[in-house]
């Protein structure tokens, strides 16, 4: 049992953190053109394709290394929304293509998605189907050598800038786990329209919108996996997302913890640095405890991915641990800073960006349900 990263991964991690700090800023307002410029820069560094095999344009790294680089991106980039978008693109969209795509699909789609030339989005959530992933209403009907898709998606990360969608639809109503099918859909396909970007409380640098599908004709060779394999595609993508995506929040938490320590050493009250007061120092120790505990759980889950583990509990526990730790760590960072904590700055930004982490990738309540079911505690 070795808790240290290998020297090559540490070197890559440090390089990505430095690159993100100096090249990936946090603009005051979202601008699609500026977003794509940063995306291309990240693509040239290999960040948007870390876990994709080299023959398809990626870096060919393990899940543990991919998590380490995502943590570095979160540490160096102050736009957590951008980090989130990169992770959603990589783990929820590209990894399913690697695991379920045909050789032709991999060679057609992955190189440009790894280089940063193209951006992917995963269309799963609907107005009537969020936590209930098997309750989708978007339909796909076979018509010769095409499928015709109709329906609506919401809360779709990257949709305002996406070039391609991994779209989930029902091909067999009432078919349960085997009733869903995944499709690779070009963003400019007639009938596919994207609504205006949402205004969100957090992750403002990650564009998100509704997607409307009206008689969207998709060639049959753009089915990902096979007809009826959509739930398997989704489940696999969530294992990656619930583990490696959340590594970005570890990086943000580490950065905010370090700056909080520095602040507590410099800020003086009653003639002494506030870090000398037990109420403050213990709060910072608790921040460190949450960060390190969550980090261990996440890397354990990432190691399981590399080992081919079918464990459903570790990714769910990692998601729970990181998201809850991020929210509380942000609140503690605000409290240590006092009035400055509620002004524009990284502490209050962490709170806003961390709150959605308890919702996306399956709410934390759903994660507890999944864990309980895996433990044999499911309700009959």
mmCIF file of N, CA, C and O in Angstrom, residues 197-297:
data_model
loop_
_atom_site.group_PDB
_atom_site.id
_atom_site.type_symbol
_atom_site.label_atom_id
_atom_site.label_comp_id
_atom_site.label_asym_id
_atom_site.label_seq_id
_atom_site.Cartn_x
_atom_site.Cartn_y
_atom_site.Cartn_z
ATOM 1 N N UNK A 197 -27.683 29.973 -21.987
ATOM 2 C CA UNK A 197 -26.979 29.471 -20.793
ATOM 3 C C UNK A 197 -27.690 29.882 -19.511
ATOM 4 O O UNK A 197 -28.257 30.973 -19.413
ATOM 5 N N UNK A 198 -27.646 28.993 -18.523
ATOM 6 C CA UNK A 198 -28.222 29.309 -17.217
ATOM 7 C C UNK A 198 -27.361 30.338 -16.485
ATOM 8 O O UNK A 198 -26.142 30.398 -16.657
ATOM 9 N N UNK A 199 -28.012 31.090 -15.615
ATOM 10 C CA UNK A 199 -27.306 31.910 -14.637
ATOM 11 C C UNK A 199 -27.317 31.130 -13.337
ATOM 12 O O UNK A 199 -28.383 30.858 -12.781
ATOM 13 N N UNK A 200 -26.134 30.739 -12.844
ATOM 14 C CA UNK A 200 -26.052 29.818 -11.722
ATOM 15 C C UNK A 200 -25.404 30.475 -10.509
ATOM 16 O O UNK A 200 -24.622 31.425 -10.630
ATOM 17 N N UNK A 201 -25.675 29.906 -9.332
ATOM 18 C CA UNK A 201 -25.076 30.413 -8.112
ATOM 19 C C UNK A 201 -23.593 30.084 -8.051
ATOM 20 O O UNK A 201 -22.788 30.829 -7.496
ATOM 21 N N UNK A 202 -23.199 28.956 -8.619
ATOM 22 C CA UNK A 202 -21.798 28.542 -8.600
ATOM 23 C C UNK A 202 -21.391 27.924 -9.913
ATOM 24 O O UNK A 202 -22.211 27.749 -10.827
ATOM 25 N N UNK A 203 -20.109 27.588 -10.041
ATOM 26 C CA UNK A 203 -19.557 27.021 -11.278
ATOM 27 C C UNK A 203 -19.951 27.872 -12.485
ATOM 28 O O UNK A 203 -20.324 27.361 -13.547
ATOM 29 N N UNK A 204 -19.840 29.181 -12.329
ATOM 30 C CA UNK A 204 -20.295 30.100 -13.372
ATOM 31 C C UNK A 204 -19.454 30.025 -14.630
ATOM 32 O O UNK A 204 -19.897 30.414 -15.705
ATOM 33 N N UNK A 205 -18.242 29.512 -14.518
ATOM 34 C CA UNK A 205 -17.391 29.382 -15.687
ATOM 35 C C UNK A 205 -17.680 28.149 -16.511
ATOM 36 O O UNK A 205 -17.037 27.921 -17.537
ATOM 37 N N UNK A 206 -18.660 27.338 -16.079
ATOM 38 C CA UNK A 206 -19.053 26.138 -16.815
ATOM 39 C C UNK A 206 -20.398 26.402 -17.477
ATOM 40 O O UNK A 206 -21.417 26.510 -16.791
ATOM 41 N N UNK A 207 -20.446 26.490 -18.815
ATOM 42 C CA UNK A 207 -21.711 26.795 -19.483
ATOM 43 C C UNK A 207 -22.678 25.617 -19.421
ATOM 44 O O UNK A 207 -22.282 24.466 -19.617
ATOM 45 N N UNK A 208 -23.945 25.919 -19.167
ATOM 46 C CA UNK A 208 -24.961 24.877 -19.006
ATOM 47 C C UNK A 208 -26.277 25.394 -19.554
ATOM 48 O O UNK A 208 -26.602 26.573 -19.385
ATOM 49 N N UNK A 209 -27.040 24.536 -20.232
ATOM 50 C CA UNK A 209 -28.296 24.970 -20.826
ATOM 51 C C UNK A 209 -29.208 23.778 -21.088
ATOM 52 O O UNK A 209 -28.817 22.616 -20.887
ATOM 53 N N UNK A 210 -30.422 24.068 -21.555
ATOM 54 C CA UNK A 210 -31.352 23.039 -22.001
ATOM 55 C C UNK A 210 -31.038 22.661 -23.444
ATOM 56 O O UNK A 210 -30.491 23.462 -24.205
ATOM 57 N N UNK A 211 -31.408 21.440 -23.806
ATOM 58 C CA UNK A 211 -31.233 20.968 -25.181
ATOM 59 C C UNK A 211 -32.569 20.391 -25.656
ATOM 60 O O UNK A 211 -33.179 19.572 -24.959
ATOM 61 N N UNK A 212 -33.019 20.843 -26.823
ATOM 62 C CA UNK A 212 -34.289 20.381 -27.384
ATOM 63 C C UNK A 212 -34.020 19.543 -28.625
ATOM 64 O O UNK A 212 -33.221 19.936 -29.492
ATOM 65 N N UNK A 213 -34.662 18.376 -28.693
ATOM 66 C CA UNK A 213 -34.505 17.466 -29.822
ATOM 67 C C UNK A 213 -35.850 17.296 -30.520
ATOM 68 O O UNK A 213 -36.816 16.828 -29.911
ATOM 69 N N UNK A 214 -35.901 17.682 -31.773
ATOM 70 C CA UNK A 214 -37.138 17.559 -32.544
ATOM 71 C C UNK A 214 -36.835 16.887 -33.875
ATOM 72 O O UNK A 214 -36.224 17.477 -34.769
ATOM 73 N N UNK A 215 -37.253 15.616 -33.972
ATOM 74 C CA UNK A 215 -37.019 14.823 -35.183
ATOM 75 C C UNK A 215 -35.548 14.853 -35.607
ATOM 76 O O UNK A 215 -35.219 15.074 -36.772
ATOM 77 N N UNK A 216 -34.681 14.635 -34.645
ATOM 78 C CA UNK A 216 -33.236 14.616 -34.909
ATOM 79 C C UNK A 216 -32.858 13.240 -35.461
ATOM 80 O O UNK A 216 -32.984 12.224 -34.769
ATOM 81 N N UNK A 217 -32.401 13.213 -36.699
ATOM 82 C CA UNK A 217 -32.043 11.952 -37.350
ATOM 83 C C UNK A 217 -30.562 11.653 -37.131
ATOM 84 O O UNK A 217 -29.686 12.442 -37.497
ATOM 85 N N UNK A 218 -30.319 10.498 -36.498
ATOM 86 C CA UNK A 218 -28.958 10.096 -36.157
ATOM 87 C C UNK A 218 -28.669 8.770 -36.846
ATOM 88 O O UNK A 218 -29.423 7.794 -36.679
ATOM 89 N N UNK A 219 -27.583 8.688 -37.630
ATOM 90 C CA UNK A 219 -27.241 7.419 -38.287
ATOM 91 C C UNK A 219 -27.058 6.297 -37.272
ATOM 92 O O UNK A 219 -26.544 6.516 -36.162
ATOM 93 N N UNK A 220 -27.451 5.104 -37.664
ATOM 94 C CA UNK A 220 -27.366 3.957 -36.761
ATOM 95 C C UNK A 220 -25.933 3.653 -36.347
ATOM 96 O O UNK A 220 -25.700 3.081 -35.272
ATOM 97 N N UNK A 221 -24.962 4.034 -37.188
ATOM 98 C CA UNK A 221 -23.574 3.760 -36.820
ATOM 99 C C UNK A 221 -23.051 4.730 -35.761
ATOM 100 O O UNK A 221 -21.893 4.658 -35.365
ATOM 101 N N UNK A 222 -23.919 5.646 -35.285
ATOM 102 C CA UNK A 222 -23.545 6.545 -34.200
ATOM 103 C C UNK A 222 -24.161 6.119 -32.861
ATOM 104 O O UNK A 222 -24.110 6.864 -31.887
ATOM 105 N N UNK A 223 -24.707 4.906 -32.836
ATOM 106 C CA UNK A 223 -25.097 4.316 -31.556
ATOM 107 C C UNK A 223 -23.825 3.959 -30.799
ATOM 108 O O UNK A 223 -22.899 3.368 -31.361
ATOM 109 N N UNK A 224 -23.771 4.322 -29.524
ATOM 110 C CA UNK A 224 -22.597 4.031 -28.707
ATOM 111 C C UNK A 224 -22.855 2.741 -27.929
ATOM 112 O O UNK A 224 -23.784 2.670 -27.121
ATOM 113 N N UNK A 225 -22.034 1.743 -28.187
ATOM 114 C CA UNK A 225 -22.270 0.429 -27.607
ATOM 115 C C UNK A 225 -23.204 -0.330 -28.514
ATOM 116 O O UNK A 225 -22.872 -0.654 -29.650
ATOM 117 N N UNK A 226 -24.389 -0.578 -28.058
ATOM 118 C CA UNK A 226 -25.410 -1.229 -28.876
ATOM 119 C C UNK A 226 -26.765 -0.767 -28.379
ATOM 120 O O UNK A 226 -26.873 -0.153 -27.306
ATOM 121 N N UNK A 227 -27.802 -1.054 -29.146
ATOM 122 C CA UNK A 227 -29.141 -0.681 -28.694
ATOM 123 C C UNK A 227 -29.444 -1.395 -27.385
ATOM 124 O O UNK A 227 -29.252 -2.601 -27.253
ATOM 125 N N UNK A 228 -29.900 -0.618 -26.409
ATOM 126 C CA UNK A 228 -30.205 -1.179 -25.097
ATOM 127 C C UNK A 228 -29.069 -1.123 -24.105
ATOM 128 O O UNK A 228 -29.242 -1.503 -22.941
ATOM 129 N N UNK A 229 -27.911 -0.621 -24.537
ATOM 130 C CA UNK A 229 -26.746 -0.571 -23.637
ATOM 131 C C UNK A 229 -26.574 0.795 -22.975
ATOM 132 O O UNK A 229 -25.575 1.034 -22.297
ATOM 133 N N UNK A 230 -27.564 1.677 -23.148
ATOM 134 C CA UNK A 230 -27.416 3.041 -22.632
ATOM 135 C C UNK A 230 -27.206 3.120 -21.138
ATOM 136 O O UNK A 230 -26.409 3.920 -20.651
ATOM 137 N N UNK A 231 -27.918 2.285 -20.376
ATOM 138 C CA UNK A 231 -27.761 2.322 -18.922
ATOM 139 C C UNK A 231 -26.366 1.877 -18.508
ATOM 140 O O UNK A 231 -25.778 2.416 -17.560
ATOM 141 N N UNK A 232 -25.804 0.907 -19.225
ATOM 142 C CA UNK A 232 -24.438 0.461 -18.927
ATOM 143 C C UNK A 232 -23.436 1.566 -19.236
ATOM 144 O O UNK A 232 -22.478 1.780 -18.483
ATOM 145 N N UNK A 233 -23.652 2.276 -20.348
ATOM 146 C CA UNK A 233 -22.789 3.399 -20.711
ATOM 147 C C UNK A 233 -22.846 4.466 -19.618
ATOM 148 O O UNK A 233 -21.820 4.988 -19.163
ATOM 149 N N UNK A 234 -24.069 4.783 -19.183
ATOM 150 C CA UNK A 234 -24.253 5.809 -18.159
ATOM 151 C C UNK A 234 -23.609 5.394 -16.842
ATOM 152 O O UNK A 234 -22.912 6.183 -16.194
ATOM 153 N N UNK A 235 -23.816 4.154 -16.430
ATOM 154 C CA UNK A 235 -23.257 3.677 -15.163
ATOM 155 C C UNK A 235 -21.737 3.737 -15.179
ATOM 156 O O UNK A 235 -21.103 4.157 -14.202
ATOM 157 N N UNK A 236 -21.149 3.345 -16.299
ATOM 158 C CA UNK A 236 -19.691 3.389 -16.417
ATOM 159 C C UNK A 236 -19.173 4.813 -16.347
ATOM 160 O O UNK A 236 -18.178 5.104 -15.665
ATOM 161 N N UNK A 237 -19.851 5.723 -17.049
ATOM 162 C CA UNK A 237 -19.401 7.121 -17.047
ATOM 163 C C UNK A 237 -19.490 7.710 -15.649
ATOM 164 O O UNK A 237 -18.638 8.518 -15.247
ATOM 165 N N UNK A 238 -20.519 7.310 -14.886
ATOM 166 C CA UNK A 238 -20.676 7.857 -13.540
ATOM 167 C C UNK A 238 -19.587 7.357 -12.599
ATOM 168 O O UNK A 238 -19.179 8.058 -11.671
ATOM 169 N N UNK A 239 -19.096 6.126 -12.808
ATOM 170 C CA UNK A 239 -17.981 5.648 -11.983
ATOM 171 C C UNK A 239 -16.774 6.557 -12.159
ATOM 172 O O UNK A 239 -16.097 6.925 -11.194
ATOM 173 N N UNK A 240 -16.490 6.896 -13.412
ATOM 174 C CA UNK A 240 -15.366 7.797 -13.684
ATOM 175 C C UNK A 240 -15.640 9.192 -13.143
ATOM 176 O O UNK A 240 -14.771 9.809 -12.520
ATOM 177 N N UNK A 241 -16.846 9.685 -13.383
ATOM 178 C CA UNK A 241 -17.154 11.058 -12.974
ATOM 179 C C UNK A 241 -17.160 11.205 -11.465
ATOM 180 O O UNK A 241 -16.611 12.174 -10.921
ATOM 181 N N UNK A 242 -17.787 10.258 -10.771
ATOM 182 C CA UNK A 242 -17.895 10.367 -9.314
ATOM 183 C C UNK A 242 -16.543 10.229 -8.628
ATOM 184 O O UNK A 242 -16.400 10.585 -7.461
ATOM 185 N N UNK A 243 -15.580 9.708 -9.349
ATOM 186 C CA UNK A 243 -14.233 9.578 -8.782
ATOM 187 C C UNK A 243 -13.342 10.706 -9.285
ATOM 188 O O UNK A 243 -13.012 11.634 -8.550
ATOM 189 N N UNK A 244 -12.984 10.663 -10.543
ATOM 190 C CA UNK A 244 -11.941 11.549 -11.051
ATOM 191 C C UNK A 244 -12.386 12.993 -11.199
ATOM 192 O O UNK A 244 -11.583 13.919 -11.013
ATOM 193 N N UNK A 245 -13.650 13.235 -11.546
ATOM 194 C CA UNK A 245 -14.110 14.623 -11.666
ATOM 195 C C UNK A 245 -13.941 15.367 -10.347
ATOM 196 O O UNK A 245 -13.525 16.533 -10.325
ATOM 197 N N UNK A 246 -14.248 14.697 -9.254
ATOM 198 C CA UNK A 246 -14.225 15.376 -7.957
ATOM 199 C C UNK A 246 -12.806 15.661 -7.465
ATOM 200 O O UNK A 246 -12.625 16.388 -6.485
ATOM 201 N N UNK A 247 -11.809 15.110 -8.147
ATOM 202 C CA UNK A 247 -10.435 15.452 -7.795
ATOM 203 C C UNK A 247 -10.173 16.936 -8.011
ATOM 204 O O UNK A 247 -9.329 17.536 -7.333
ATOM 205 N N UNK A 248 -10.889 17.549 -8.957
ATOM 206 C CA UNK A 248 -10.742 18.984 -9.168
ATOM 207 C C UNK A 248 -11.073 19.773 -7.910
ATOM 208 O O UNK A 248 -10.409 20.766 -7.585
ATOM 209 N N UNK A 249 -12.086 19.319 -7.175
ATOM 210 C CA UNK A 249 -12.448 20.000 -5.935
ATOM 211 C C UNK A 249 -11.375 19.810 -4.864
ATOM 212 O O UNK A 249 -11.184 20.681 -4.012
ATOM 213 N N UNK A 250 -10.671 18.679 -4.890
ATOM 214 C CA UNK A 250 -9.562 18.502 -3.949
ATOM 215 C C UNK A 250 -8.513 19.588 -4.149
ATOM 216 O O UNK A 250 -7.970 20.131 -3.184
ATOM 217 N N UNK A 251 -8.235 19.906 -5.428
ATOM 218 C CA UNK A 251 -7.250 20.941 -5.707
ATOM 219 C C UNK A 251 -7.685 22.298 -5.198
ATOM 220 O O UNK A 251 -6.885 23.059 -4.622
ATOM 221 N N UNK A 252 -8.958 22.630 -5.402
ATOM 222 C CA UNK A 252 -9.483 23.907 -4.910
ATOM 223 C C UNK A 252 -9.418 23.947 -3.391
ATOM 224 O O UNK A 252 -9.012 24.956 -2.794
ATOM 225 N N UNK A 253 -9.803 22.856 -2.742
ATOM 226 C CA UNK A 253 -9.772 22.800 -1.284
ATOM 227 C C UNK A 253 -8.354 22.987 -0.753
ATOM 228 O O UNK A 253 -8.140 23.663 0.265
ATOM 229 N N UNK A 254 -7.393 22.373 -1.429
ATOM 230 C CA UNK A 254 -5.999 22.512 -0.990
ATOM 231 C C UNK A 254 -5.526 23.963 -1.115
ATOM 232 O O UNK A 254 -4.880 24.505 -0.210
ATOM 233 N N UNK A 255 -5.873 24.591 -2.233
ATOM 234 C CA UNK A 255 -5.475 25.986 -2.433
ATOM 235 C C UNK A 255 -6.095 26.899 -1.379
ATOM 236 O O UNK A 255 -5.406 27.772 -0.811
ATOM 237 N N UNK A 256 -7.377 26.705 -1.092
ATOM 238 C CA UNK A 256 -8.065 27.556 -0.124
ATOM 239 C C UNK A 256 -7.567 27.288 1.291
ATOM 240 O O UNK A 256 -7.420 28.207 2.101
ATOM 241 N N UNK A 257 -7.251 26.028 1.608
ATOM 242 C CA UNK A 257 -6.700 25.717 2.929
ATOM 243 C C UNK A 257 -5.356 26.405 3.118
ATOM 244 O O UNK A 257 -5.090 26.997 4.179
ATOM 245 N N UNK A 258 -4.505 26.350 2.106
ATOM 246 C CA UNK A 258 -3.192 27.004 2.205
ATOM 247 C C UNK A 258 -3.338 28.511 2.391
ATOM 248 O O UNK A 258 -2.636 29.117 3.222
ATOM 249 N N UNK A 259 -4.230 29.134 1.646
ATOM 250 C CA UNK A 259 -4.395 30.590 1.769
ATOM 251 C C UNK A 259 -5.025 30.949 3.114
ATOM 252 O O UNK A 259 -4.750 32.025 3.660
ATOM 253 N N UNK A 260 -5.839 30.044 3.670
ATOM 254 C CA UNK A 260 -6.438 30.297 4.976
ATOM 255 C C UNK A 260 -5.378 30.232 6.073
ATOM 256 O O UNK A 260 -5.389 31.037 7.016
ATOM 257 N N UNK A 261 -4.463 29.292 5.953
ATOM 258 C CA UNK A 261 -3.345 29.218 6.904
ATOM 259 C C UNK A 261 -2.522 30.503 6.841
ATOM 260 O O UNK A 261 -2.171 31.099 7.883
ATOM 261 N N UNK A 262 -2.207 30.948 5.628
ATOM 262 C CA UNK A 262 -1.431 32.185 5.471
ATOM 263 C C UNK A 262 -2.162 33.376 6.081
ATOM 264 O O UNK A 262 -1.549 34.216 6.763
ATOM 265 N N UNK A 263 -3.467 33.441 5.854
ATOM 266 C CA UNK A 263 -4.258 34.556 6.392
ATOM 267 C C UNK A 263 -4.243 34.529 7.922
ATOM 268 O O UNK A 263 -4.082 35.569 8.572
ATOM 269 N N UNK A 264 -4.397 33.321 8.492
ATOM 270 C CA UNK A 264 -4.441 33.205 9.953
ATOM 271 C C UNK A 264 -3.104 33.582 10.587
ATOM 272 O O UNK A 264 -3.061 34.015 11.748
ATOM 273 N N UNK A 265 -2.024 33.442 9.848
ATOM 274 C CA UNK A 265 -0.712 33.835 10.371
ATOM 275 C C UNK A 265 -0.499 35.343 10.304
ATOM 276 O O UNK A 265 0.234 35.912 11.123
ATOM 277 N N UNK A 266 -1.133 35.983 9.332
ATOM 278 C CA UNK A 266 -0.907 37.411 9.102
ATOM 279 C C UNK A 266 -1.924 38.305 9.821
ATOM 280 O O UNK A 266 -1.578 39.390 10.298
ATOM 281 N N UNK A 267 -3.162 37.875 9.872
ATOM 282 C CA UNK A 267 -4.227 38.677 10.464
ATOM 283 C C UNK A 267 -4.050 38.743 11.973
ATOM 284 O O UNK A 267 -3.943 37.712 12.649
ATOM 285 N N UNK A 268 -4.019 39.956 12.533
ATOM 286 C CA UNK A 268 -3.794 40.131 13.966
ATOM 287 C C UNK A 268 -5.032 40.727 14.628
ATOM 288 O O UNK A 268 -5.659 41.651 14.107
ATOM 289 N N UNK A 269 -5.351 40.200 15.778
ATOM 290 C CA UNK A 269 -6.406 40.727 16.631
ATOM 291 C C UNK A 269 -5.973 40.556 18.079
ATOM 292 O O UNK A 269 -5.339 39.555 18.430
ATOM 293 N N UNK A 270 -6.299 41.529 18.898
ATOM 294 C CA UNK A 270 -5.925 41.493 20.314
ATOM 295 C C UNK A 270 -4.419 41.322 20.473
ATOM 296 O O UNK A 270 -3.944 40.655 21.392
ATOM 297 N N UNK A 271 -3.669 41.881 19.537
ATOM 298 C CA UNK A 271 -2.216 41.883 19.629
ATOM 299 C C UNK A 271 -1.528 40.626 19.156
ATOM 300 O O UNK A 271 -0.304 40.516 19.281
ATOM 301 N N UNK A 272 -2.272 39.653 18.602
ATOM 302 C CA UNK A 272 -1.662 38.382 18.187
ATOM 303 C C UNK A 272 -2.241 37.921 16.851
ATOM 304 O O UNK A 272 -3.376 38.259 16.504
ATOM 305 N N UNK A 273 -1.483 37.118 16.108
ATOM 306 C CA UNK A 273 -2.053 36.508 14.901
ATOM 307 C C UNK A 273 -3.243 35.632 15.290
ATOM 308 O O UNK A 273 -3.176 34.903 16.286
ATOM 309 N N UNK A 274 -4.319 35.675 14.507
ATOM 310 C CA UNK A 274 -5.515 34.936 14.891
ATOM 311 C C UNK A 274 -5.296 33.425 14.851
ATOM 312 O O UNK A 274 -6.025 32.659 15.484
ATOM 313 N N UNK A 275 -4.268 32.970 14.114
ATOM 314 C CA UNK A 275 -3.971 31.550 14.085
ATOM 315 C C UNK A 275 -3.552 31.014 15.440
ATOM 316 O O UNK A 275 -3.575 29.795 15.664
ATOM 317 N N UNK A 276 -3.159 31.897 16.354
ATOM 318 C CA UNK A 276 -2.770 31.464 17.690
ATOM 319 C C UNK A 276 -3.953 31.189 18.591
ATOM 320 O O UNK A 276 -3.787 30.605 19.672
ATOM 321 N N UNK A 277 -5.149 31.620 18.188
ATOM 322 C CA UNK A 277 -6.346 31.360 18.986
ATOM 323 C C UNK A 277 -6.883 29.965 18.660
ATOM 324 O O UNK A 277 -7.035 29.594 17.499
ATOM 325 N N UNK A 278 -7.185 29.227 19.694
ATOM 326 C CA UNK A 278 -7.573 27.833 19.507
ATOM 327 C C UNK A 278 -8.810 27.684 18.619
ATOM 328 O O UNK A 278 -8.893 26.753 17.803
ATOM 329 N N UNK A 279 -9.767 28.584 18.756
ATOM 330 C CA UNK A 279 -10.988 28.487 17.945
ATOM 331 C C UNK A 279 -10.668 28.550 16.458
ATOM 332 O O UNK A 279 -11.307 27.874 15.642
ATOM 333 N N UNK A 280 -9.654 29.349 16.112
ATOM 334 C CA UNK A 280 -9.258 29.484 14.706
ATOM 335 C C UNK A 280 -8.384 28.311 14.288
ATOM 336 O O UNK A 280 -8.603 27.691 13.230
ATOM 337 N N UNK A 281 -7.379 28.001 15.088
ATOM 338 C CA UNK A 281 -6.447 26.935 14.699
ATOM 339 C C UNK A 281 -7.147 25.587 14.595
ATOM 340 O O UNK A 281 -6.874 24.800 13.684
ATOM 341 N N UNK A 282 -8.076 25.309 15.509
ATOM 342 C CA UNK A 282 -8.799 24.042 15.440
ATOM 343 C C UNK A 282 -9.697 23.976 14.207
ATOM 344 O O UNK A 282 -9.866 22.905 13.605
ATOM 345 N N UNK A 283 -10.262 25.116 13.818
ATOM 346 C CA UNK A 283 -11.088 25.140 12.612
ATOM 347 C C UNK A 283 -10.241 24.794 11.382
ATOM 348 O O UNK A 283 -10.682 24.057 10.492
ATOM 349 N N UNK A 284 -9.036 25.324 11.338
ATOM 350 C CA UNK A 284 -8.158 25.039 10.202
ATOM 351 C C UNK A 284 -7.683 23.589 10.224
ATOM 352 O O UNK A 284 -7.537 22.951 9.172
ATOM 353 N N UNK A 285 -7.456 23.051 11.421
ATOM 354 C CA UNK A 285 -7.109 21.625 11.525
ATOM 355 C C UNK A 285 -8.261 20.773 10.990
ATOM 356 O O UNK A 285 -8.046 19.788 10.266
ATOM 357 N N UNK A 286 -9.490 21.149 11.302
ATOM 358 C CA UNK A 286 -10.650 20.417 10.785
ATOM 359 C C UNK A 286 -10.723 20.507 9.262
ATOM 360 O O UNK A 286 -11.089 19.536 8.590
ATOM 361 N N UNK A 287 -10.373 21.662 8.706
ATOM 362 C CA UNK A 287 -10.338 21.814 7.248
ATOM 363 C C UNK A 287 -9.339 20.825 6.641
ATOM 364 O O UNK A 287 -9.629 20.143 5.646
ATOM 365 N N UNK A 288 -8.172 20.749 7.273
ATOM 366 C CA UNK A 288 -7.121 19.849 6.788
ATOM 367 C C UNK A 288 -7.552 18.393 6.909
ATOM 368 O O UNK A 288 -7.312 17.574 6.004
ATOM 369 N N UNK A 289 -8.204 18.056 8.002
ATOM 370 C CA UNK A 289 -8.683 16.688 8.212
ATOM 371 C C UNK A 289 -9.691 16.301 7.128
ATOM 372 O O UNK A 289 -9.624 15.201 6.566
ATOM 373 N N UNK A 290 -10.621 17.188 6.824
ATOM 374 C CA UNK A 290 -11.624 16.893 5.787
ATOM 375 C C UNK A 290 -10.962 16.691 4.429
ATOM 376 O O UNK A 290 -11.316 15.781 3.673
ATOM 377 N N UNK A 291 -10.021 17.577 4.105
ATOM 378 C CA UNK A 291 -9.338 17.489 2.816
ATOM 379 C C UNK A 291 -8.578 16.172 2.691
ATOM 380 O O UNK A 291 -8.724 15.449 1.690
ATOM 381 N N UNK A 292 -7.774 15.844 3.683
ATOM 382 C CA UNK A 292 -6.937 14.646 3.585
ATOM 383 C C UNK A 292 -7.774 13.364 3.618
ATOM 384 O O UNK A 292 -7.456 12.399 2.916
ATOM 385 N N UNK A 293 -8.834 13.347 4.407
ATOM 386 C CA UNK A 293 -9.691 12.164 4.462
ATOM 387 C C UNK A 293 -10.390 11.946 3.127
ATOM 388 O O UNK A 293 -10.428 10.818 2.600
ATOM 389 N N UNK A 294 -10.941 13.017 2.569
ATOM 390 C CA UNK A 294 -11.627 12.906 1.283
ATOM 391 C C UNK A 294 -10.648 12.507 0.187
ATOM 392 O O UNK A 294 -10.985 11.717 -0.710
ATOM 393 N N UNK A 295 -9.449 13.035 0.254
ATOM 394 C CA UNK A 295 -8.439 12.731 -0.764
ATOM 395 C C UNK A 295 -8.099 11.234 -0.766
ATOM 396 O O UNK A 295 -8.002 10.607 -1.821
ATOM 397 N N UNK A 296 -7.942 10.656 0.415
ATOM 398 C CA UNK A 296 -7.629 9.227 0.504
ATOM 399 C C UNK A 296 -8.754 8.380 -0.096
ATOM 400 O O UNK A 296 -8.502 7.404 -0.810
ATOM 401 N N UNK A 297 -9.993 8.760 0.175
ATOM 402 C CA UNK A 297 -11.117 7.989 -0.345
ATOM 403 C C UNK A 297 -11.204 8.100 -1.863
ATOM 404 O O UNK A 297 -11.509 7.124 -2.554
#
